[in-house]
Amino acid sequence: DAGVIQSPRHEVTEMGQEVTLRCKPISGHDYLFWYRQTMMRGLELLIYFNNNVPIDDSGMPEDRFSAKMPNASFSTLKIQPSEPRDSAVYFCASSFRLAGGIGELFFGEGSRLTVL
Amino acid sequence: KQEVTQIPAALSVPEGENLVLNCSFTDSAIYNLQWFRQDPGKGLTSLLLIQSSQREQTSGRLNASLDKSSGRSTLYIAASQPGDSATYLCAVYQEGKLIFGQGTTLQVKP
């Protein structure tokens, strides 16, 4: 398997524009996570899905952020409208179920977003 | 609320030295704990996963221990090499979420 695949790797946009980040999890994994990483706040969980269903979106900062998982092999994170404070590296990660929880988390390479 | 702390934030050692990275967490009701490595500009790579019922896990030169009652985990790296230079993060899995520490940035000098 090629691992977790994210696109784009880099995105530079202007304030107010819509941004869509994409993720393809590892085949067979039934958990998908979206994280945001900044120097100030470290890694923050935004939302996670189990079997394509959003389970916890309490980390989504505002209504400007939305995430979907239409099928087991694809997820999107959308920011509309984008703001400079959204600049960060966004990671997608996937995992599999273990009894009572999850196994190892596999991360993509991340999407570095810069909002001017 | 679970908080995960890693001390020190940065560490520099000469090649060949054995070293220990520390991770502490405030709520012992965790399902598992994972150690990750992150190279600059890259994603995180899972190194070791310790289930709450386990005391330690080993992979090559790496050994991770877990003491749930005291809320601590350590990552031991034997015979460090320049290629070990990276940021090491620990994360605890609890109630459906993986909560990360801020990481320890390790530099191993040749």
XYZ file of C-alpha atoms in Angstrom:
226
model
C 0.000 0.000 0.000
C 1.225 3.531 -0.782
C 0.316 4.828 2.653
C -1.919 7.783 3.408
C -1.952 10.151 0.462
C -2.694 13.847 0.827
C -3.052 16.581 -1.741
C -2.053 19.249 -2.357
C 1.296 19.193 -0.549
C 1.471 22.969 -0.607
C -1.255 25.542 -1.029
C -0.878 29.306 -1.056
C -4.085 31.278 -1.260
C -5.498 34.655 -0.442
C -7.751 35.461 2.451
C -11.375 34.766 1.658
C -10.708 32.007 -0.839
C -12.018 28.472 -0.465
C -9.472 25.768 0.288
C -10.049 22.045 -0.165
C -7.604 19.489 1.181
C -7.851 15.856 0.153
C -6.932 12.568 1.739
C -6.843 8.930 0.692
C -6.473 6.631 3.706
C -4.798 3.241 3.738
C -7.051 0.595 2.279
C -8.815 -1.402 4.977
C -8.460 1.224 7.668
C -11.763 2.232 9.186
C -10.658 5.310 11.127
C -9.651 8.610 9.551
C -8.367 11.639 11.433
C -7.687 15.237 10.425
C -5.058 17.090 12.462
C -3.632 20.595 12.270
C -0.076 21.379 13.326
C 1.324 24.789 14.215
C 4.379 25.845 16.162
C 2.258 27.526 18.802
C -0.360 24.840 19.384
C 1.315 21.635 18.243
C -0.897 18.890 16.846
C -4.617 19.445 17.261
C -7.309 16.942 16.367
C -9.939 18.583 14.191
C -12.296 15.710 13.414
C -12.320 11.961 13.060
C -14.424 9.443 11.180
C -15.217 5.817 11.828
C -16.553 3.821 8.888
C -17.064 7.099 6.986
C -19.229 8.580 9.746
C -18.027 11.708 11.603
C -17.711 10.767 15.260
C -16.200 13.814 16.914
C -15.855 17.235 15.307
C -15.385 19.174 18.520
C -11.922 20.240 17.389
C -13.160 21.996 14.271
C -12.388 25.620 15.097
C -15.280 27.347 13.384
C -18.147 26.887 10.977
C -15.740 27.898 8.238
C -14.286 24.393 8.528
C -16.090 21.334 7.211
C -15.061 17.753 6.506
C -16.619 14.935 4.553
C -15.908 11.300 3.924
C -18.159 10.169 1.064
C -16.567 6.723 0.901
C -13.926 4.593 2.576
C -11.145 5.784 0.287
C -11.584 9.544 0.245
C -12.002 12.475 2.605
C -11.924 16.246 2.229
C -11.338 19.120 4.611
C -12.717 22.419 3.394
C -12.113 25.922 4.692
C -14.437 28.607 3.407
C -13.609 31.451 3.654
C -9.956 31.036 4.573
C -8.153 33.423 6.937
C -4.434 34.024 7.617
C -4.734 32.333 11.028
C -5.653 29.105 9.240
C -2.083 28.862 7.970
C -0.722 25.540 9.245
C 0.173 22.029 8.180
C -2.893 19.829 7.938
C -2.381 16.116 8.398
C -4.616 13.230 7.586
C -4.096 9.929 9.385
C -5.766 6.545 9.292
C -5.920 3.535 11.561
C -7.681 0.268 12.159
C -9.801 -1.064 14.971
C -8.310 -2.971 17.868
C -10.452 -4.383 20.638
C -11.731 -1.347 22.527
C -9.782 1.185 20.527
C -7.472 1.756 17.597
C -4.094 0.527 16.464
C -1.135 2.411 15.093
C -1.843 5.710 13.449
C -0.414 6.208 9.950
C 0.060 9.789 8.820
C 0.199 11.362 5.413
C 2.930 13.826 4.461
C 0.674 16.779 5.221
C -0.694 19.758 3.313
C 1.076 23.023 4.105
C -1.436 25.856 3.828
C -0.462 29.496 3.661
C -3.225 32.076 3.630
C -2.051 35.564 2.679
C -8.974 17.149 30.531
C -6.019 15.034 29.445
C -2.719 16.859 29.089
C 0.429 15.341 27.663
C 3.805 16.875 28.452
C 7.218 16.095 27.027
C 10.407 17.232 28.690
C 12.884 18.382 27.549
C 11.678 20.317 24.518
C 15.084 19.891 22.889
C 18.082 17.660 23.434
C 21.531 17.505 21.855
C 23.815 14.516 22.404
C 27.002 13.119 20.864
C 26.746 10.078 18.637
C 26.808 6.755 20.460
C 25.150 7.990 23.622
C 22.168 6.198 25.149
C 19.311 8.565 25.894
C 15.844 8.747 27.410
C 12.935 10.880 26.299
C 10.137 11.511 28.765
C 6.379 11.766 28.380
C 3.856 12.398 31.140
C 0.070 12.467 31.086
C -2.441 13.690 33.641
C -5.226 11.103 33.297
C -4.187 7.452 33.637
C -7.390 6.110 32.015
C -5.753 5.611 28.635
C -6.226 2.813 26.131
C -2.758 2.940 24.621
C 0.243 5.187 24.139
C 2.170 5.689 20.934
C 5.560 7.160 20.173
C 6.109 8.870 16.837
C 9.014 10.365 14.969
C 8.689 13.453 12.771
C 11.386 14.612 10.381
C 11.338 18.263 9.207
C 8.652 18.862 6.600
C 7.350 15.322 6.892
C 4.462 13.485 8.463
C 4.654 11.445 11.627
C 5.945 7.883 11.624
C 4.748 5.469 14.283
C 7.623 3.944 16.246
C 6.039 1.965 19.049
C 2.579 1.348 20.444
C 2.082 0.216 24.042
C -1.297 -1.088 25.118
C -2.473 -0.025 28.569
C -1.996 -3.585 29.822
C 1.630 -3.674 28.717
C 4.727 -2.368 30.441
C 7.055 -1.979 27.495
C 7.658 -2.502 23.807
C 10.908 -2.875 21.915
C 11.881 -2.310 18.314
C 15.538 -2.489 17.405
C 17.422 0.168 19.372
C 14.199 1.619 20.729
C 12.481 0.643 23.951
C 9.357 2.305 25.273
C 7.995 1.803 28.756
C 4.658 2.692 30.273
C 3.716 3.289 33.900
C 0.035 4.114 33.864
C -0.293 4.618 37.589
C 2.300 7.383 37.604
C 1.236 8.769 34.236
C 4.632 8.329 32.607
C 6.237 6.812 29.568
C 9.850 6.815 28.471
C 11.456 6.195 25.106
C 14.957 4.786 25.397
C 17.242 5.070 22.386
C 20.397 2.977 22.526
C 23.630 3.898 20.768
C 22.230 7.032 19.163
C 23.135 7.890 15.565
C 22.950 11.133 13.554
C 20.054 9.576 11.626
C 18.043 9.551 14.861
C 17.887 13.346 14.739
C 14.191 14.256 14.566
C 11.292 15.357 16.739
C 9.813 12.603 18.880
C 6.187 12.854 19.966
C 4.169 10.758 22.340
C 0.405 10.483 22.192
C -2.172 8.865 24.439
C -5.344 7.298 23.127
C -8.389 7.989 25.257
C -12.104 8.066 24.515
C -11.654 7.974 20.788
C -8.945 10.617 20.610
C -5.190 10.567 20.280
C -3.794 13.473 22.313
C -0.261 14.573 21.516
C 2.531 16.114 23.504
C 4.525 18.987 22.046
C 7.480 16.756 21.258
C 11.194 16.591 22.013
C 13.539 17.685 19.239
C 16.636 15.499 19.286
C 19.938 16.325 17.636
C 22.625 13.657 17.537
C 26.016 15.127 16.653
C 28.572 13.062 14.731
